[in-house]
């Protein structure tokens, strides 16, 4: 019997020992489960700017909470916002509602560090969150415009397209109006990369956006470097980026004759000179223009000047080509292809060449006719009386 009582006592004591940790680990109350926090409790702004704190207020079950900004210096303002409204309270729950505190810093605020706070009360709980604002002239951030490439090289008639980054390092979302400028006669446009033809764009605080700037030179513009720029302006700031467009000019050659005639006559027993005109019809200078010709078999074509050393834009040069037909060439029409070649451009022209018989054969024919007539006269005179 005594042993049985001992076993019962030991069993009861063991059960008490097992249950003691469970009793010590009680579930937290609803009040203890309400939490308020912010990812960035300390920020820096310029005097006259606004500091914004994103707040997280959670509770295990829906709990109405009133809000108050505490410790604000004289002249400072504190506004709670949620759901697009200015609010005085919020219902906390398992998922944190949208909530923020905007603190307005007056323009005459002295530089330094200020301690403020947020008080939230409701559901039997009273919470506080310590915040800190540092007022500094260098804390406001800046807006910058930076082109990917500050200079582009394009031929005449083509468009130079720049990609420019607009960075908003201020603590506020800003809306910018875009504008552009360039030399007289140029077409320069600036628009958001994601919104063609738009002239305004919204850039959130701490974010960037891309701007496309297209610059097209007028027809016939000379080679050279030309400045273009893009401006982004908001109510409080304006920034500008400057770029350079280098026009390298267009390359074009034209080959012809002074009177634009593309036919000539040559003699089968001699040489004939043909005047060719080489014209630089582009907007950039062209150097080392070489002349050549493709003629019928056994014909000979030579040039007084095989290479034209330099042709400025719009400049022309006359070149004399000497054509000597084959001594076997018969009367008729032939085609000679003349060509002007440079490293930048080329041009060809076909000239129809008519071969005339040699003049000596004309004299021979006349002589034969005369001999025939003389012979007939002699025959009539000798045998006519008979």
Short mmCIF file of N, CA, C and O in Angstrom, two decimals, residues 44-101:
data_model
loop_
_atom_site.label_atom_id
_atom_site.label_comp_id
_atom_site.label_asym_id
_atom_site.label_seq_id
_atom_site.Cartn_x
_atom_site.Cartn_y
_atom_site.Cartn_z
N UNK A 44 17.26 62.36 -44.38
CA UNK A 44 17.84 63.70 -44.50
C UNK A 44 17.15 64.44 -45.63
O UNK A 44 16.90 63.87 -46.70
N UNK A 45 16.83 65.71 -45.41
CA UNK A 45 16.17 66.54 -46.41
C UNK A 45 16.76 67.94 -46.35
O UNK A 45 17.43 68.32 -45.38
N UNK A 46 16.48 68.72 -47.40
CA UNK A 46 16.83 70.13 -47.40
C UNK A 46 15.73 70.93 -46.72
O UNK A 46 14.56 70.50 -46.69
N UNK A 47 16.08 72.08 -46.19
CA UNK A 47 15.08 72.97 -45.64
C UNK A 47 14.11 73.37 -46.75
O UNK A 47 14.52 73.68 -47.87
N UNK A 48 12.81 73.33 -46.43
CA UNK A 48 11.79 73.62 -47.41
C UNK A 48 11.26 72.40 -48.12
O UNK A 48 10.29 72.50 -48.88
N UNK A 49 11.89 71.23 -47.91
CA UNK A 49 11.43 70.00 -48.55
C UNK A 49 10.51 69.22 -47.59
O UNK A 49 10.21 69.66 -46.49
N UNK A 50 10.11 68.06 -48.04
CA UNK A 50 9.22 67.20 -47.26
C UNK A 50 9.87 65.84 -47.05
O UNK A 50 10.43 65.25 -47.97
N UNK A 51 9.82 65.38 -45.81
CA UNK A 51 10.32 64.04 -45.48
C UNK A 51 9.13 63.09 -45.38
O UNK A 51 8.14 63.40 -44.72
N UNK A 52 9.23 61.95 -46.04
CA UNK A 52 8.14 60.97 -46.03
C UNK A 52 8.62 59.67 -45.40
O UNK A 52 9.69 59.15 -45.74
N UNK A 53 7.80 59.13 -44.47
CA UNK A 53 8.10 57.87 -43.80
C UNK A 53 6.99 56.87 -44.15
O UNK A 53 5.81 57.15 -43.90
N UNK A 54 7.37 55.73 -44.69
CA UNK A 54 6.41 54.65 -44.93
C UNK A 54 6.25 53.88 -43.63
O UNK A 54 7.23 53.39 -43.05
N UNK A 55 5.01 53.76 -43.15
CA UNK A 55 4.75 53.13 -41.87
C UNK A 55 4.05 51.79 -42.05
O UNK A 55 3.25 51.62 -42.97
N UNK A 56 4.35 50.85 -41.14
CA UNK A 56 3.69 49.55 -41.11
C UNK A 56 3.07 49.37 -39.74
O UNK A 56 3.77 49.38 -38.72
N UNK A 57 1.73 49.23 -39.70
CA UNK A 57 1.00 49.05 -38.45
C UNK A 57 0.16 47.78 -38.57
O UNK A 57 -0.75 47.70 -39.40
N UNK A 58 0.49 46.75 -37.77
CA UNK A 58 -0.17 45.45 -37.89
C UNK A 58 -0.73 45.03 -36.54
O UNK A 58 -0.22 45.42 -35.46
N UNK A 59 -1.80 44.23 -36.60
CA UNK A 59 -2.43 43.68 -35.40
C UNK A 59 -2.98 42.30 -35.76
O UNK A 59 -3.29 42.02 -36.93
N UNK A 60 -3.13 41.41 -34.77
CA UNK A 60 -3.62 40.06 -35.09
C UNK A 60 -5.07 40.05 -35.54
O UNK A 60 -5.51 39.10 -36.19
N UNK A 61 -5.82 41.07 -35.22
CA UNK A 61 -7.21 41.17 -35.66
C UNK A 61 -7.52 42.65 -35.91
O UNK A 61 -6.80 43.52 -35.41
N UNK A 62 -8.51 42.97 -36.72
CA UNK A 62 -8.81 44.37 -37.03
C UNK A 62 -8.95 45.21 -35.77
O UNK A 62 -9.78 44.90 -34.89
N UNK A 63 -8.12 46.25 -35.69
CA UNK A 63 -8.11 47.11 -34.50
C UNK A 63 -8.01 48.56 -34.92
O UNK A 63 -7.01 48.97 -35.51
N UNK A 64 -9.03 49.40 -34.65
CA UNK A 64 -8.93 50.83 -34.97
C UNK A 64 -7.85 51.50 -34.12
O UNK A 64 -7.78 51.28 -32.91
N UNK A 65 -7.02 52.32 -34.78
CA UNK A 65 -5.94 53.02 -34.09
C UNK A 65 -5.97 54.49 -34.50
O UNK A 65 -6.16 54.83 -35.67
N UNK A 66 -5.79 55.38 -33.53
CA UNK A 66 -5.64 56.81 -33.82
C UNK A 66 -4.16 57.13 -33.91
O UNK A 66 -3.32 56.51 -33.24
N UNK A 67 -3.86 58.13 -34.74
CA UNK A 67 -2.46 58.45 -35.04
C UNK A 67 -2.16 59.88 -34.66
O UNK A 67 -3.01 60.78 -34.76
N UNK A 68 -0.91 60.11 -34.24
CA UNK A 68 -0.47 61.47 -33.89
C UNK A 68 1.03 61.58 -34.14
O UNK A 68 1.80 60.66 -33.79
N UNK A 69 1.44 62.70 -34.77
CA UNK A 69 2.86 62.99 -34.93
C UNK A 69 3.32 63.79 -33.72
O UNK A 69 2.69 64.81 -33.36
N UNK A 70 4.37 63.35 -33.07
CA UNK A 70 4.82 63.99 -31.83
C UNK A 70 6.21 64.60 -32.01
O UNK A 70 7.00 64.16 -32.84
N UNK A 71 6.49 65.60 -31.21
CA UNK A 71 7.82 66.20 -31.16
C UNK A 71 8.14 67.10 -32.34
O UNK A 71 9.33 67.40 -32.55
N UNK A 72 7.14 67.55 -33.09
CA UNK A 72 7.43 68.41 -34.24
C UNK A 72 7.83 69.81 -33.77
O UNK A 72 7.13 70.41 -32.94
N UNK A 73 8.92 70.36 -34.27
CA UNK A 73 9.30 71.74 -33.91
C UNK A 73 8.26 72.73 -34.42
O UNK A 73 7.44 72.41 -35.29
N UNK A 74 8.32 73.96 -33.90
CA UNK A 74 7.39 75.00 -34.34
C UNK A 74 7.56 75.25 -35.85
O UNK A 74 8.68 75.36 -36.35
N UNK A 75 6.42 75.34 -36.54
CA UNK A 75 6.46 75.60 -37.98
C UNK A 75 6.52 74.36 -38.83
O UNK A 75 6.34 74.43 -40.05
N UNK A 76 6.76 73.21 -38.23
CA UNK A 76 6.80 71.95 -38.97
C UNK A 76 5.38 71.38 -39.04
O UNK A 76 4.54 71.65 -38.17
N UNK A 77 5.12 70.61 -40.07
CA UNK A 77 3.80 69.98 -40.22
C UNK A 77 3.97 68.48 -40.37
O UNK A 77 4.96 67.99 -40.92
N UNK A 78 2.98 67.77 -39.85
CA UNK A 78 2.97 66.32 -39.99
C UNK A 78 1.61 65.84 -40.44
O UNK A 78 0.59 66.14 -39.80
N UNK A 79 1.55 65.14 -41.55
CA UNK A 79 0.29 64.67 -42.13
C UNK A 79 0.40 63.18 -42.39
O UNK A 79 1.34 62.72 -43.05
N UNK A 80 -0.60 62.43 -41.87
CA UNK A 80 -0.69 61.00 -42.15
C UNK A 80 -1.54 60.80 -43.42
O UNK A 80 -2.57 61.46 -43.60
N UNK A 81 -1.10 59.90 -44.28
CA UNK A 81 -1.81 59.65 -45.52
C UNK A 81 -2.00 58.14 -45.71
O UNK A 81 -1.14 57.34 -45.33
N UNK A 82 -3.15 57.80 -46.32
CA UNK A 82 -3.45 56.41 -46.63
C UNK A 82 -4.59 56.34 -47.62
O UNK A 82 -5.56 57.10 -47.51
N UNK A 83 -4.46 55.48 -48.59
CA UNK A 83 -5.50 55.33 -49.59
C UNK A 83 -5.74 56.58 -50.41
O UNK A 83 -6.85 56.78 -50.93
N UNK A 84 -4.74 57.45 -50.51
CA UNK A 84 -4.89 58.67 -51.27
C UNK A 84 -5.53 59.80 -50.48
O UNK A 84 -5.82 60.86 -51.06
N UNK A 85 -5.73 59.62 -49.16
CA UNK A 85 -6.39 60.63 -48.34
C UNK A 85 -5.47 61.06 -47.20
O UNK A 85 -4.55 60.34 -46.79
N UNK A 86 -5.76 62.24 -46.65
CA UNK A 86 -5.17 62.66 -45.39
C UNK A 86 -6.00 62.03 -44.28
O UNK A 86 -7.23 62.17 -44.26
N UNK A 87 -5.37 61.32 -43.35
CA UNK A 87 -6.11 60.54 -42.37
C UNK A 87 -5.65 60.89 -40.95
O UNK A 87 -4.55 61.44 -40.75
N UNK A 88 -6.52 60.58 -39.97
CA UNK A 88 -6.20 60.74 -38.55
C UNK A 88 -6.12 59.40 -37.83
O UNK A 88 -5.66 59.35 -36.69
N UNK A 89 -6.60 58.35 -38.49
CA UNK A 89 -6.57 57.03 -37.87
C UNK A 89 -6.59 55.95 -38.94
O UNK A 89 -6.83 56.21 -40.12
N UNK A 90 -6.34 54.71 -38.51
CA UNK A 90 -6.28 53.59 -39.43
C UNK A 90 -6.69 52.33 -38.68
O UNK A 90 -6.55 52.25 -37.46
N UNK A 91 -7.23 51.37 -39.41
CA UNK A 91 -7.57 50.08 -38.83
C UNK A 91 -6.43 49.11 -39.11
O UNK A 91 -6.19 48.72 -40.27
N UNK A 92 -5.72 48.74 -38.06
CA UNK A 92 -4.62 47.79 -38.21
C UNK A 92 -5.18 46.38 -38.31
O UNK A 92 -6.23 46.07 -37.74
N UNK A 93 -4.50 45.50 -39.00
CA UNK A 93 -4.91 44.12 -39.16
C UNK A 93 -3.72 43.24 -39.43
O UNK A 93 -2.56 43.69 -39.38
N UNK A 94 -3.94 41.97 -39.75
CA UNK A 94 -2.81 41.08 -40.04
C UNK A 94 -1.96 41.57 -41.21
O UNK A 94 -0.75 41.31 -41.25
N UNK A 95 -2.58 42.25 -42.16
CA UNK A 95 -1.83 42.85 -43.28
C UNK A 95 -1.79 44.35 -43.07
O UNK A 95 -2.83 45.00 -42.85
N UNK A 96 -0.60 44.91 -43.15
CA UNK A 96 -0.43 46.34 -42.88
C UNK A 96 -1.15 47.16 -43.94
O UNK A 96 -0.94 46.95 -45.14
N UNK A 97 -2.00 48.11 -43.54
CA UNK A 97 -2.65 48.99 -44.52
C UNK A 97 -1.66 50.02 -45.06
O UNK A 97 -0.59 50.25 -44.48
N UNK A 98 -2.02 50.64 -46.20
CA UNK A 98 -1.19 51.70 -46.77
C UNK A 98 -1.17 52.87 -45.80
O UNK A 98 -2.21 53.41 -45.42
N UNK A 99 0.03 53.28 -45.41
CA UNK A 99 0.14 54.32 -44.39
C UNK A 99 1.49 55.01 -44.50
O UNK A 99 2.53 54.35 -44.67
N UNK A 100 1.48 56.33 -44.42
CA UNK A 100 2.72 57.09 -44.44
C UNK A 100 2.56 58.38 -43.65
O UNK A 100 1.44 58.86 -43.44
N UNK A 101 3.68 58.94 -43.24
CA UNK A 101 3.72 60.23 -42.55
C UNK A 101 4.58 61.18 -43.37
O UNK A 101 5.76 60.90 -43.64
#
